[in-house]
Coordinates of N, CA and C in Angstrom, one line a residue:
M103 N 149.8 17.8 118.3 CA 149.7 16.8 117.4 C 150.0 15.4 118.0
E104 N 151.0 15.4 118.9 CA 151.3 14.2 119.6 C 150.2 13.7 120.5
D105 N 149.4 14.7 121.0 CA 148.2 14.4 121.8 C 147.2 13.5 121.1
R106 N 147.0 13.8 119.8 CA 146.0 13.0 119.0 C 146.5 11.6 118.8
Q107 N 147.8 11.4 118.7 CA 148.3 10.1 118.4 C 148.3 9.2 119.6
Q108 N 148.5 9.7 120.8 CA 148.6 8.9 122.0 C 147.4 9.1 123.0
Q109 N 146.3 9.6 122.5 CA 145.2 9.8 123.4 C 144.6 8.5 123.8
P110 N 144.5 8.2 125.1 CA 143.9 7.0 125.6 C 142.3 7.1 125.3
E111 N 141.7 5.9 125.1 CA 140.3 5.9 124.9 C 139.6 6.3 126.3
P112 N 138.5 7.0 126.2 CA 137.8 7.3 127.4 C 137.2 6.1 128.0
A113 N 137.1 6.1 129.3 CA 136.5 4.9 130.0 C 135.0 4.7 129.5
R114 N 134.6 3.5 129.3 CA 133.3 3.3 128.8 C 132.5 2.6 129.9
N115 N 131.2 3.0 129.9 CA 130.4 2.5 130.9 C 129.9 1.1 130.5
P116 N 129.3 0.3 131.4 CA 128.9 -1.1 131.1 C 127.8 -1.1 130.0
G117 N 126.9 0.0 130.0 CA 125.9 0.0 129.0 C 126.4 0.1 127.5
E118 N 127.5 0.9 127.4 CA 128.1 1.0 126.1 C 128.8 -0.3 125.7
K119 N 129.4 -1.0 126.6 CA 130.0 -2.3 126.3 C 129.0 -3.3 125.9
I120 N 127.9 -3.3 126.6 CA 126.8 -4.3 126.3 C 126.3 -3.9 124.9
W121 N 126.1 -2.6 124.6 CA 125.6 -2.2 123.3 C 126.5 -2.6 122.2
D122 N 127.8 -2.4 122.4 CA 128.8 -2.8 121.4 C 128.8 -4.3 121.2
A123 N 128.7 -5.0 122.2 CA 128.7 -6.5 122.1 C 127.4 -6.9 121.3
T124 N 126.3 -6.3 121.6 CA 125.1 -6.6 120.9 C 125.2 -6.3 119.4
V125 N 125.7 -5.1 119.1 CA 125.9 -4.8 117.7 C 126.8 -5.7 117.0
K126 N 127.9 -6.1 117.6 CA 128.9 -7.0 117.0 C 128.2 -8.4 116.8
T127 N 127.5 -8.9 117.8 CA 126.8 -10.1 117.6 C 125.8 -10.1 116.5
F128 N 125.0 -9.0 116.4 CA 124.0 -8.8 115.3 C 124.7 -8.8 113.9
H129 N 125.8 -8.1 113.8 CA 126.5 -8.0 112.5 C 127.0 -9.4 112.1
S130 N 127.6 -10.1 113.1 CA 128.1 -11.5 112.8 C 127.0 -12.4 112.4
A131 N 125.9 -12.4 113.1 CA 124.7 -13.2 112.8 C 124.1 -12.9 111.4
S132 N 124.0 -11.6 111.1 CA 123.4 -11.2 109.8 C 124.4 -11.6 108.7
F133 N 125.7 -11.5 109.0 CA 126.7 -11.9 107.9 C 126.5 -13.3 107.6
R134 N 126.5 -14.2 108.7 CA 126.4 -15.6 108.5 C 125.1 -16.0 107.8
A135 N 124.0 -15.3 108.2 CA 122.7 -15.6 107.5 C 122.8 -15.3 106.0
N136 N 123.3 -14.1 105.7 CA 123.5 -13.7 104.3 C 124.4 -14.7 103.6
Q137 N 125.5 -15.1 104.2 CA 126.4 -16.1 103.6 C 125.7 -17.4 103.3
Y138 N 124.9 -17.9 104.3 CA 124.1 -19.1 104.1 C 123.1 -19.0 102.9
K139 N 122.5 -17.8 102.9 CA 121.5 -17.6 101.8 C 122.1 -17.6 100.4
R140 N 123.3 -17.0 100.3 CA 124.0 -17.0 99.0 C 124.5 -18.4 98.6
I141 N 124.9 -19.2 99.6 CA 125.4 -20.6 99.4 C 124.2 -21.4 98.9
V142 N 123.1 -21.3 99.6 CA 121.9 -22.0 99.2 C 121.5 -21.7 97.8
Q143 N 121.5 -20.4 97.4 CA 121.1 -20.0 96.1 C 122.0 -20.6 95.0
K144 N 123.3 -20.5 95.3 CA 124.3 -21.1 94.4 C 124.1 -22.6 94.2
K145 N 123.8 -23.3 95.3 CA 123.6 -24.7 95.3 C 122.3 -25.1 94.4
I146 N 121.3 -24.2 94.6 CA 120.1 -24.4 93.7 C 120.4 -24.3 92.3
D147 N 121.2 -23.2 91.9 CA 121.7 -23.0 90.6 C 122.5 -24.2 90.1
L148 N 123.4 -24.7 90.9 CA 124.2 -25.8 90.6 C 123.4 -27.1 90.3
N149 N 122.4 -27.3 91.2 CA 121.5 -28.4 91.0 C 120.8 -28.4 89.6
A150 N 120.3 -27.2 89.3 CA 119.7 -27.0 88.0 C 120.6 -27.3 86.8
L151 N 121.9 -26.9 87.0 CA 122.9 -27.2 85.9 C 123.1 -28.6 85.8
H152 N 123.2 -29.3 86.9 CA 123.4 -30.8 86.9 C 122.3 -31.5 86.2
K153 N 121.1 -31.0 86.4 CA 119.9 -31.6 85.7 C 120.0 -31.4 84.2
K154 N 120.4 -30.2 83.8 CA 120.6 -29.9 82.4 C 121.7 -30.8 81.8
I155 N 122.8 -31.0 82.5 CA 123.8 -31.9 82.1 C 123.3 -33.3 81.9
A156 N 122.5 -33.8 82.8 CA 121.9 -35.1 82.7 C 121.0 -35.2 81.5
V157 N 120.2 -34.2 81.2 CA 119.4 -34.2 80.0 C 120.2 -34.2 78.8
L158 N 121.3 -33.5 78.7 CA 122.2 -33.5 77.5 C 122.8 -34.8 77.4
H159 N 123.2 -35.5 78.5 CA 123.8 -36.8 78.4 C 122.8 -37.8 77.8
S160 N 121.6 -37.6 78.2 CA 120.5 -38.5 77.7 C 120.3 -38.2 76.2
D161 N 120.2 -37.0 75.8 CA 120.0 -36.6 74.4 C 121.2 -37.1 73.5
L162 N 122.4 -37.0 74.0 CA 123.6 -37.4 73.3 C 123.5 -38.9 73.1
G163 N 123.2 -39.6 74.2 CA 123.1 -41.1 74.1 C 122.1 -41.6 73.1
R164 N 120.9 -40.9 73.2 CA 119.8 -41.2 72.3 C 120.2 -41.0 70.8
L165 N 120.9 -39.9 70.6 CA 121.3 -39.5 69.2 C 122.4 -40.5 68.7
V166 N 123.3 -40.9 69.6 CA 124.3 -41.9 69.2 C 123.6 -43.2 68.9
D167 N 122.6 -43.6 69.7 CA 121.9 -44.9 69.5 C 121.1 -44.9 68.2
E168 N 120.5 -43.7 67.9 CA 119.7 -43.6 66.7 C 120.5 -43.7 65.4
N169 N 121.7 -43.2 65.5 CA 122.6 -43.0 64.4 C 123.7 -44.1 64.3
R170 N 123.7 -45.1 65.2 CA 124.8 -46.0 65.2 C 124.9 -46.8 64.0
E171 N 123.8 -47.0 63.2 CA 123.9 -47.8 62.0 C 124.4 -47.0 60.8
L172 N 124.3 -45.7 61.0 CA 124.8 -44.8 59.9 C 126.3 -44.9 59.8
L173 N 126.8 -44.6 58.6 CA 128.3 -44.6 58.5 C 128.9 -43.4 59.2
P174 N 130.1 -43.6 59.8 CA 130.8 -42.5 60.4 C 131.0 -41.4 59.5
G175 N 130.8 -40.2 60.0 CA 131.1 -39.0 59.1 C 129.8 -38.5 58.5
T176 N 128.6 -39.0 59.0 CA 127.4 -38.5 58.4 C 127.2 -37.1 58.9
G177 N 127.0 -36.1 58.0 CA 127.0 -34.7 58.4 C 126.0 -34.3 59.4
A178 N 124.8 -34.7 59.3 CA 123.7 -34.2 60.2 C 124.0 -34.8 61.6
A179 N 124.3 -36.0 61.7 CA 124.5 -36.7 63.0 C 125.8 -36.1 63.7
D180 N 126.9 -35.9 62.9 CA 128.1 -35.4 63.5 C 127.9 -33.9 64.0
S181 N 127.2 -33.1 63.2 CA 127.0 -31.7 63.6 C 126.1 -31.7 64.9
R182 N 125.1 -32.5 65.0 CA 124.3 -32.5 66.2 C 125.0 -33.0 67.4
V183 N 125.8 -34.0 67.2 CA 126.7 -34.5 68.3 C 127.6 -33.4 68.8
H184 N 128.3 -32.8 67.8 CA 129.2 -31.7 68.1 C 128.5 -30.6 68.9
E185 N 127.3 -30.2 68.5 CA 126.5 -29.2 69.1 C 126.2 -29.6 70.6
L186 N 125.8 -30.8 70.8 CA 125.5 -31.3 72.1 C 126.7 -31.3 73.0
L187 N 127.8 -31.7 72.4 CA 129.1 -31.7 73.2 C 129.5 -30.3 73.6
Q188 N 129.3 -29.3 72.7 CA 129.6 -27.9 73.0 C 128.7 -27.4 74.2
Q189 N 127.4 -27.7 74.1 CA 126.5 -27.3 75.2 C 126.9 -28.0 76.5
L190 N 127.3 -29.2 76.4 CA 127.7 -30.0 77.6 C 129.0 -29.3 78.2
D191 N 129.9 -29.0 77.4 CA 131.1 -28.3 77.9 C 130.8 -27.0 78.6
G192 N 129.9 -26.2 78.0 CA 129.5 -24.9 78.6 C 128.8 -25.1 79.9
L193 N 128.0 -26.1 80.0 CA 127.3 -26.4 81.3 C 128.3 -26.9 82.4
K194 N 129.2 -27.7 82.0 CA 130.2 -28.2 82.9 C 131.1 -27.0 83.4
H195 N 131.4 -26.1 82.5 CA 132.2 -25.0 82.9 C 131.4 -24.1 83.9
A196 N 130.1 -23.9 83.6 CA 129.3 -23.1 84.5 C 129.2 -23.7 85.9
A197 N 129.1 -25.1 85.9 CA 129.0 -25.8 87.1 C 130.3 -25.7 87.9
A198 N 131.4 -25.8 87.3 CA 132.7 -25.6 88.0 C 132.8 -24.2 88.5
T199 N 132.4 -23.2 87.8 CA 132.4 -21.8 88.3 C 131.5 -21.6 89.5
L200 N 130.3 -22.2 89.5 CA 129.5 -22.1 90.7 C 130.1 -22.8 91.9
E201 N 130.7 -23.9 91.7 CA 131.4 -24.6 92.8 C 132.5 -23.8 93.4
E202 N 133.2 -23.1 92.5 CA 134.3 -22.2 93.0 C 133.7 -21.0 93.8
E203 N 132.6 -20.5 93.3 CA 131.9 -19.4 94.0 C 131.4 -19.8 95.4
I204 N 130.9 -21.0 95.4 CA 130.4 -21.6 96.7 C 131.6 -21.7 97.7
G205 N 132.7 -22.2 97.2 CA 133.9 -22.3 98.1 C 134.4 -20.9 98.5
A206 N 134.3 -19.9 97.6 CA 134.8 -18.6 98.0 C 133.8 -18.0 99.0
I207 N 132.5 -18.2 98.9 CA 131.6 -17.7 99.9 C 131.8 -18.3 101.2
R208 N 132.1 -19.6 101.3 CA 132.3 -20.3 102.5 C 133.5 -19.7 103.2
E209 N 134.5 -19.3 102.5 CA 135.8 -18.8 103.1 C 135.7 -17.3 103.5
E210 N 134.6 -16.6 103.1 CA 134.5 -15.2 103.5 C 134.4 -15.1 105.0
Q211 N 135.0 -14.0 105.5 CA 134.9 -13.6 106.9 C 134.3 -12.3 107.0
P212 N 133.5 -12.0 108.1 CA 132.9 -10.7 108.3 C 134.0 -9.6 108.4
A213 N 133.6 -8.5 107.9 CA 134.5 -7.3 107.9 C 134.7 -6.9 109.4
A214 N 135.9 -6.5 109.7 CA 136.1 -6.0 111.1 C 135.4 -4.7 111.3
E215 N 134.7 -4.6 112.5 CA 134.0 -3.4 112.8 C 134.9 -2.3 113.2
E216 N 134.7 -1.1 112.7 CA 135.4 0.0 113.1 C 134.8 0.7 114.4
P217 N 135.6 1.1 115.3 CA 135.0 1.7 116.5 C 134.3 3.0 116.2
A218 N 133.2 3.2 116.8 CA 132.4 4.4 116.5 C 132.8 5.6 117.3

């Protein structure tokens, strides 16, 4: 039993060392490429959300402008403003979530390779 715990690794030839280095480099490069791909996709999604937020801001401003002469407390205008504000809050929350995911992806490190 003690032999298994303290067995030295057999000497490796240069070909095995080169192969192991190649595999390690390949895994590292593929991890970084996948990480970059995921970040780019999240940024595309984030950009789409920012465009939706801008559209909602525009709609909200237009609605306020159209209804500025109406008395405060008009039911239809208030409900529509409230609805737009809820949509805006949801989009802002989704954008914040995507930004957190992008940060988490950037901080990821490749898994340590186990010896074969």
